[in-house]
Amino acid sequence: MVPALLSLSLSRLGLWALGLILVLGFLKFIRLLVRRQFLAKAMDSFPGPPTHWLFGHALEIQQTGSLDKVVSWAHQFPYAHPLWFGQFLGFLNIYEPDYAKAVYSRGDPKAPDVYNYFLQWIGKGLLVLDGPTWFQHRKLLTPGFHYDVLKPYVKVFADSTHTMLDKWEEKARKDKSFDIFSDVGHMALDSLMKCTFGKGNSGLGHRDHNYYLAVSDLTLLMQQRIASLQYHNDFIYWLTPHGRRFLRACQVAHDHTDQVIRERKAALQDEKEQKKIQNRRHLDFLDILLGALDENGLKLSDADLRAEVDTFMFEGHDTTTSGISWFLYCMALNPEHQHRCREEVREILGDRDSFQWDDLGKMTYLTMCIKESLRLYPPVPQVYRQLSKPVSFVDGRSLPAGSLVSLHIYALHRNSAVWPDPEVFDPLRFSPENVTGRHPFAFMPFSAGPREEGRRRNRNIK
């Protein structure tokens, strides 16, 4: 009798649970439909390419290559067009300077539909924060980018680069082609480890090597998730091998960061260790974070410390690796510009074999080549915002608050109305006479707006 009643109760409980799941699923579906209707209506005045009934534009982008496909659409639809990832996530995709200025000269928050994917790894650091908390964190971090702090890092970068070049010299003796991307990534991460955690040149331990692998893995997994529609739902993603691999790498990265923070905090309690840190040739990023105080004397919490360190490692490693690799690619395709850069560097260095801080401002032609490489291959090809208030564009069209906007930097930098012969590598586009009069939002390799303006002002602090 008791087993029968128990079985009946479990059956009823199962039915109730199933019913609850169906009701919640139905409500979620209704919310998605309402949101789709809002987004579609907001972009009603913007024509665009036809969409797939299920995948939107995502399937065509995956099959043909997202960057060049959007450039082809930009030729068809001046200024902007709707861009749908599935049926429920739609952005107004913009690639025209005046359109970019209308949105990115404001302080609208990052679009959570994309940037929330980063939270599991980097937490709520500067990349995803907005409002007063973002301003507070940026103010605390600003001293870390003062010239006096950055100057000694030039030697750190040079040492890591020499190690990479020694590796390439050995590979080149085999007279076979080899992929440079992973080596550049290792060099960038090595530099960041030294500048962030104060790692020395004596070699990195097993734990540090695992951290290297975790950060590299997380960067790749993050890019794959954004590009794959089936991974956009958190519940589904965490059940996949891809999602579980992401969580394991997160754990490795978090354990490493937490342990380094604990060890550094413990060391700072010792007077001798404090003097060692003060007498070092340069402070590392973690030293600056641990000593940062706001106007009320409050420090960053442990969670905030981890978030900013992990954000710094992700953004610094990924963008630097991409930017350097594409620059070297451009130099290989354009040997005449490579020769001019080499001659300029030889003239600056003279008998020396490494750069100093004061040398950087003398590399005028090299700087133009770097900027032209960043124009053709921006390390951050697309960024997203959610409008906090309505916006009106130069042609009279508008979007209401709550709309999602994608700035396609790759397509903006190939806009033939702004850049004549946009596919041609021409460093003279960035000569002083050619820069004068160009729209300030025509070249945005790392986005723009109040956040970027803050970075520019920080670089001008003497």
XYZ file of C-alpha atoms in Angstrom:
462
model
C 0.000 0.000 0.000
C 2.741 2.434 1.019
C 4.863 1.778 -2.105
C 1.776 2.324 -4.259
C 0.981 5.665 -2.574
C 4.625 6.677 -2.860
C 4.652 5.798 -6.532
C 1.435 7.789 -7.059
C 2.875 10.790 -5.206
C 6.057 10.673 -7.272
C 4.008 10.479 -10.454
C 1.980 13.518 -9.431
C 5.143 15.357 -8.466
C 6.629 14.530 -11.851
C 3.506 15.814 -13.607
C 3.596 19.031 -11.567
C 7.273 19.510 -12.386
C 6.627 18.880 -16.076
C 3.704 21.296 -16.029
C 5.806 23.959 -14.326
C 8.607 23.533 -16.878
C 6.114 23.830 -19.755
C 4.540 26.967 -18.263
C 7.946 28.607 -17.673
C 9.060 27.621 -21.162
C 5.888 29.085 -22.644
C 6.345 32.361 -20.742
C 9.967 32.553 -21.883
C 8.845 31.989 -25.478
C 6.238 34.743 -25.185
C 8.900 37.144 -23.853
C 11.153 36.267 -26.777
C 8.338 36.896 -29.261
C 7.534 40.265 -27.694
C 11.206 41.213 -27.771
C 11.559 40.132 -31.397
C 8.538 42.227 -32.325
C 10.081 45.240 -30.572
C 13.476 44.830 -32.256
C 11.941 44.212 -35.685
C 9.694 47.268 -35.397
C 12.621 49.421 -34.232
C 14.582 48.510 -37.388
C 11.605 48.644 -39.734
C 12.954 51.637 -41.682
C 16.281 49.895 -42.386
C 16.227 47.448 -45.329
C 18.573 44.493 -45.174
C 19.454 41.069 -46.583
C 16.827 38.286 -46.398
C 16.814 36.127 -43.264
C 16.561 32.374 -42.738
C 13.331 31.375 -40.983
C 15.284 29.882 -38.046
C 18.891 31.097 -38.118
C 18.381 34.659 -39.308
C 21.692 35.683 -40.909
C 23.831 33.404 -38.722
C 23.850 30.412 -41.082
C 24.883 32.437 -44.136
C 27.587 34.194 -42.133
C 29.012 30.887 -40.889
C 28.994 29.362 -44.370
C 30.526 32.304 -46.252
C 32.690 34.040 -43.617
C 31.243 36.764 -41.459
C 33.641 39.631 -42.170
C 33.626 39.638 -45.959
C 29.917 38.827 -46.066
C 29.057 41.899 -44.019
C 31.302 44.022 -46.249
C 29.325 42.815 -49.278
C 26.068 43.709 -47.487
C 27.500 47.132 -46.635
C 27.879 47.797 -50.365
C 24.190 46.940 -50.877
C 22.787 48.839 -47.898
C 24.421 52.226 -47.199
C 24.866 53.282 -43.559
C 23.309 50.236 -41.832
C 21.158 47.109 -42.053
C 19.468 44.675 -39.612
C 21.614 41.717 -38.519
C 19.842 38.736 -36.916
C 21.498 35.932 -34.961
C 18.580 33.526 -34.957
C 15.041 34.855 -34.753
C 15.206 36.586 -31.383
C 18.504 38.506 -31.343
C 18.653 41.384 -33.805
C 21.106 44.300 -34.084
C 21.221 47.339 -36.312
C 24.602 46.760 -37.938
C 26.299 50.113 -38.673
C 29.489 50.885 -40.637
C 29.349 54.600 -41.490
C 31.241 57.329 -39.533
C 28.255 59.604 -38.791
C 26.197 56.612 -37.662
C 29.100 55.481 -35.466
C 29.388 58.964 -33.974
C 25.651 59.102 -33.167
C 25.935 55.974 -30.992
C 29.544 55.713 -29.838
C 29.981 59.314 -28.734
C 27.523 58.491 -25.934
C 27.852 56.265 -22.911
C 25.425 53.456 -23.755
C 26.158 50.150 -21.996
C 27.540 47.048 -23.688
C 24.837 44.746 -25.059
C 24.335 42.056 -22.375
C 23.175 39.536 -25.002
C 26.822 39.272 -26.110
C 28.975 40.481 -23.222
C 27.257 38.345 -20.586
C 29.077 35.403 -22.176
C 32.286 36.852 -20.704
C 31.036 36.967 -17.104
C 31.813 33.343 -16.225
C 35.481 33.990 -16.974
C 36.358 37.655 -16.430
C 33.564 38.675 -14.049
C 32.444 42.288 -13.811
C 35.574 44.134 -14.857
C 35.950 47.227 -17.028
C 34.986 45.368 -20.203
C 31.402 44.710 -19.090
C 30.784 47.332 -16.388
C 28.899 50.568 -17.011
C 27.653 53.565 -15.039
C 29.138 54.717 -11.704
C 30.862 51.385 -11.010
C 32.722 51.587 -14.316
C 33.853 55.143 -13.557
C 34.998 54.096 -10.071
C 37.056 51.169 -11.408
C 38.556 53.225 -14.227
C 39.603 55.944 -11.792
C 41.282 53.355 -9.565
C 43.089 51.768 -12.508
C 44.199 55.004 -14.200
C 47.505 55.266 -12.231
C 48.493 51.895 -13.707
C 48.785 53.485 -17.150
C 50.812 56.560 -16.247
C 53.932 57.102 -18.361
C 56.200 56.580 -15.368
C 54.668 53.131 -14.825
C 54.708 52.153 -18.510
C 58.254 53.233 -19.368
C 60.073 50.309 -17.678
C 57.761 47.856 -19.447
C 59.553 48.524 -22.746
C 62.440 46.327 -21.592
C 59.989 43.604 -20.533
C 58.403 43.631 -23.995
C 61.830 43.610 -25.657
C 63.027 40.620 -23.596
C 59.913 38.586 -24.429
C 60.255 39.512 -28.107
C 63.931 38.475 -28.223
C 62.939 35.077 -26.820
C 60.332 34.707 -29.584
C 62.801 35.772 -32.280
C 65.369 33.232 -31.033
C 62.685 30.573 -31.408
C 61.903 31.733 -34.955
C 65.582 31.757 -35.897
C 65.824 28.117 -34.888
C 62.659 27.208 -36.813
C 63.843 29.095 -39.894
C 66.971 26.916 -40.122
C 64.724 24.004 -41.110
C 63.828 25.914 -44.293
C 60.111 25.187 -43.880
C 57.168 27.501 -43.376
C 55.708 27.692 -39.866
C 52.711 29.295 -38.172
C 53.695 32.374 -36.163
C 50.320 33.012 -34.477
C 50.803 30.706 -31.486
C 54.331 32.038 -30.898
C 53.090 35.635 -30.977
C 50.332 34.671 -28.543
C 52.857 33.062 -26.202
C 55.061 36.175 -26.367
C 52.101 38.477 -25.635
C 50.980 36.327 -22.720
C 54.556 36.092 -21.399
C 54.806 39.900 -21.434
C 51.462 40.244 -19.683
C 52.385 37.706 -17.012
C 55.497 39.733 -16.223
C 53.680 43.081 -16.241
C 50.590 41.828 -14.390
C 51.980 39.350 -11.878
C 55.639 40.425 -11.728
C 56.942 37.125 -13.081
C 60.687 37.184 -13.635
C 62.837 35.947 -16.510
C 63.965 32.792 -14.730
C 61.229 30.735 -16.311
C 57.639 30.038 -15.420
C 56.507 27.129 -13.305
C 54.052 24.344 -14.064
C 51.148 26.334 -12.600
C 52.006 29.341 -14.759
C 52.201 27.151 -17.866
C 48.739 25.749 -17.123
C 47.492 29.313 -16.811
C 48.984 30.102 -20.225
C 47.079 27.190 -21.742
C 43.838 28.097 -19.949
C 43.843 31.738 -21.126
C 44.613 30.704 -24.704
C 41.862 28.077 -24.579
C 39.308 30.467 -23.091
C 40.011 33.100 -25.736
C 39.377 30.594 -28.534
C 36.294 29.086 -26.854
C 34.787 32.538 -26.345
C 35.172 33.411 -30.013
C 33.638 30.091 -31.052
C 30.657 30.572 -28.749
C 29.772 34.018 -30.083
C 29.932 32.681 -33.661
C 27.817 29.550 -32.925
C 24.075 30.090 -32.551
C 23.527 26.748 -30.802
C 25.808 27.853 -27.947
C 24.001 31.111 -27.126
C 21.722 29.554 -24.509
C 23.565 29.127 -21.179
C 21.662 25.990 -20.114
C 22.421 24.221 -23.396
C 25.997 25.471 -23.556
C 27.009 24.190 -20.120
C 25.763 20.715 -21.079
C 27.969 20.496 -24.179
C 31.606 19.272 -24.226
C 32.520 22.769 -25.460
C 30.836 24.368 -22.427
C 32.340 21.929 -19.909
C 35.788 22.554 -21.382
C 35.177 26.291 -20.952
C 34.240 25.829 -17.271
C 37.351 23.717 -16.593
C 39.589 26.373 -18.160
C 37.795 29.062 -16.125
C 38.564 27.163 -12.952
C 42.258 26.914 -13.815
C 42.440 30.655 -14.594
C 40.529 31.649 -11.448
C 42.598 29.376 -9.181
C 45.814 30.876 -10.533
C 44.659 34.489 -10.178
C 43.257 33.914 -6.687
C 46.457 32.245 -5.490
C 48.684 35.006 -6.876
C 46.497 37.651 -5.192
C 46.610 35.781 -1.861
C 50.391 35.376 -2.033
C 50.931 39.035 -2.939
C 48.643 40.219 -0.125
C 50.509 38.030 2.373
C 53.863 39.329 1.117
C 52.747 42.935 1.539
C 52.247 42.290 5.242
C 56.016 41.794 5.575
C 58.063 45.010 5.824
C 61.087 43.537 4.026
C 58.890 42.383 1.159
C 57.264 45.820 0.961
C 60.700 47.428 0.572
C 61.616 44.928 -2.178
C 58.477 45.826 -4.101
C 59.079 49.561 -3.665
C 62.680 49.183 -4.884
C 61.765 47.163 -7.992
C 62.453 48.776 -11.361
C 58.745 48.761 -12.091
C 55.487 48.075 -10.321
C 53.320 45.367 -11.829
C 49.598 45.729 -12.481
C 48.677 43.707 -9.382
C 50.756 45.981 -7.100
C 48.856 48.989 -8.439
C 45.468 47.313 -8.019
C 46.227 46.274 -4.440
C 47.302 49.796 -3.525
C 44.434 51.603 -5.276
C 42.094 53.610 -2.999
C 39.054 55.682 -3.906
C 38.225 59.065 -2.348
C 36.612 57.272 0.606
C 39.678 55.141 1.260
C 37.998 51.969 -0.034
C 39.928 49.284 -1.923
C 38.806 46.888 -4.637
C 37.262 43.708 -3.242
C 38.858 40.317 -3.967
C 36.162 39.661 -6.578
C 36.865 43.026 -8.225
C 40.611 42.360 -8.165
C 40.172 39.022 -9.888
C 37.768 40.506 -12.449
C 40.146 43.312 -13.416
C 43.189 41.037 -13.604
C 41.327 38.472 -15.734
C 39.919 41.261 -17.938
C 43.392 42.724 -18.385
C 44.820 39.326 -19.333
C 42.036 38.572 -21.842
C 41.919 41.951 -23.577
C 45.677 42.462 -23.582
C 46.522 38.978 -24.828
C 43.868 38.560 -27.520
C 44.039 41.991 -29.159
C 47.842 42.194 -29.034
C 48.297 38.740 -30.566
C 45.863 39.504 -33.378
C 47.256 42.990 -34.051
C 50.905 41.865 -34.205
C 50.176 38.797 -36.334
C 48.185 40.739 -38.929
C 50.828 43.493 -39.005
C 53.524 40.938 -39.810
C 51.227 39.479 -42.466
C 50.852 42.927 -44.065
C 54.608 43.456 -43.983
C 55.197 40.099 -45.672
C 52.763 41.011 -48.466
C 54.271 44.486 -48.891
C 58.086 44.147 -48.842
C 58.629 47.729 -50.009
C 56.955 49.041 -46.827
C 58.755 46.423 -44.758
C 62.073 47.726 -46.128
C 61.232 51.332 -45.216
C 60.255 50.275 -41.667
C 63.480 48.316 -41.273
C 65.609 51.240 -42.442
C 63.793 53.615 -40.077
C 64.366 51.270 -37.135
C 68.042 50.779 -38.006
C 68.557 54.534 -38.109
C 66.892 54.957 -34.697
C 68.759 52.088 -33.007
C 72.235 52.756 -34.353
C 74.576 50.354 -32.541
C 71.947 49.296 -29.996
C 70.003 46.023 -30.285
C 66.931 46.967 -28.239
C 64.421 49.801 -28.000
C 64.029 52.409 -25.295
C 60.957 54.460 -24.389
C 62.155 57.589 -26.212
C 62.588 55.620 -29.443
C 58.875 54.926 -29.785
C 57.906 58.466 -30.784
C 60.509 58.519 -33.573
C 59.032 55.623 -35.553
C 56.803 57.694 -37.807
C 56.643 55.412 -40.854
C 56.355 52.255 -38.756
C 53.464 53.871 -36.870
C 51.672 54.629 -40.144
C 52.117 51.003 -41.231
C 50.753 49.747 -37.910
C 47.694 51.987 -38.239
C 47.069 50.841 -41.802
C 47.310 47.221 -40.638
C 44.818 47.983 -37.853
C 42.518 49.569 -40.433
C 42.508 46.465 -42.632
C 42.514 43.941 -39.773
C 41.141 45.519 -36.574
C 41.761 43.229 -33.561
C 38.167 43.897 -32.431
C 36.144 43.647 -35.661
C 32.711 44.157 -34.099
C 31.359 45.715 -30.864
C 27.831 45.910 -29.475
C 25.728 48.386 -27.490
C 22.203 48.542 -26.068
C 20.701 52.016 -26.339
C 19.808 53.616 -23.018
C 17.941 56.410 -24.819
C 16.702 57.037 -28.377
C 19.154 58.011 -31.094
C 18.606 59.967 -34.321
C 20.892 59.485 -37.301
C 22.179 61.937 -39.880
C 19.736 60.736 -42.578
C 16.664 61.267 -40.356
C 16.117 57.654 -39.325
C 16.145 56.743 -35.642
C 16.100 53.935 -33.073
C 14.216 53.810 -29.750
C 15.763 53.129 -26.346
C 16.381 49.420 -25.754
C 17.478 48.776 -29.342
C 20.641 46.782 -29.992
C 23.408 48.244 -32.168
C 26.413 46.487 -33.695
C 29.312 48.621 -34.907
C 31.048 46.586 -37.605
C 34.539 48.082 -37.451
C 35.860 45.778 -40.182
C 33.207 47.035 -42.634
C 33.627 50.654 -41.461
C 37.355 50.484 -42.271
C 36.495 49.178 -45.755
C 33.825 51.794 -46.464
C 34.802 53.069 -49.925
C 33.011 56.387 -49.285
C 35.619 57.087 -46.578
C 38.636 55.053 -47.727
C 39.443 55.143 -51.490
C 40.631 51.715 -52.718
C 39.940 50.277 -49.252
C 41.557 46.874 -49.921
C 44.923 48.439 -50.806
C 47.591 48.629 -48.085
C 48.630 52.296 -48.094
C 50.328 53.634 -44.923
C 50.255 57.192 -46.304
C 46.561 57.308 -45.471
C 47.842 58.146 -41.971
C 50.330 60.844 -42.926
C 49.616 64.180 -41.164
C 48.265 65.811 -44.322
C 45.902 62.906 -45.090
C 44.632 62.563 -41.530
C 43.606 66.238 -41.445
C 39.923 66.578 -42.235
C 39.110 62.876 -41.955
C 36.020 62.028 -39.937
C 37.089 61.271 -36.320
C 34.928 58.126 -36.317
C 36.271 56.749 -39.599
C 39.138 54.874 -37.878
C 38.157 52.974 -34.727
C 40.384 49.887 -34.315
C 39.536 49.573 -30.616
C 36.045 51.128 -30.637
C 35.419 54.721 -29.483
C 33.332 56.892 -27.197
C 33.730 58.021 -23.561
C 35.657 54.854 -22.636
C 38.148 55.299 -25.467
C 38.406 59.048 -24.870
C 39.328 58.260 -21.261
C 42.151 56.041 -22.475
C 43.441 58.794 -24.761
C 43.444 61.305 -21.916
C 45.310 58.836 -19.687
C 48.040 58.526 -22.320
C 48.464 62.310 -22.295
C 49.120 62.553 -18.561
C 52.673 63.780 -17.938
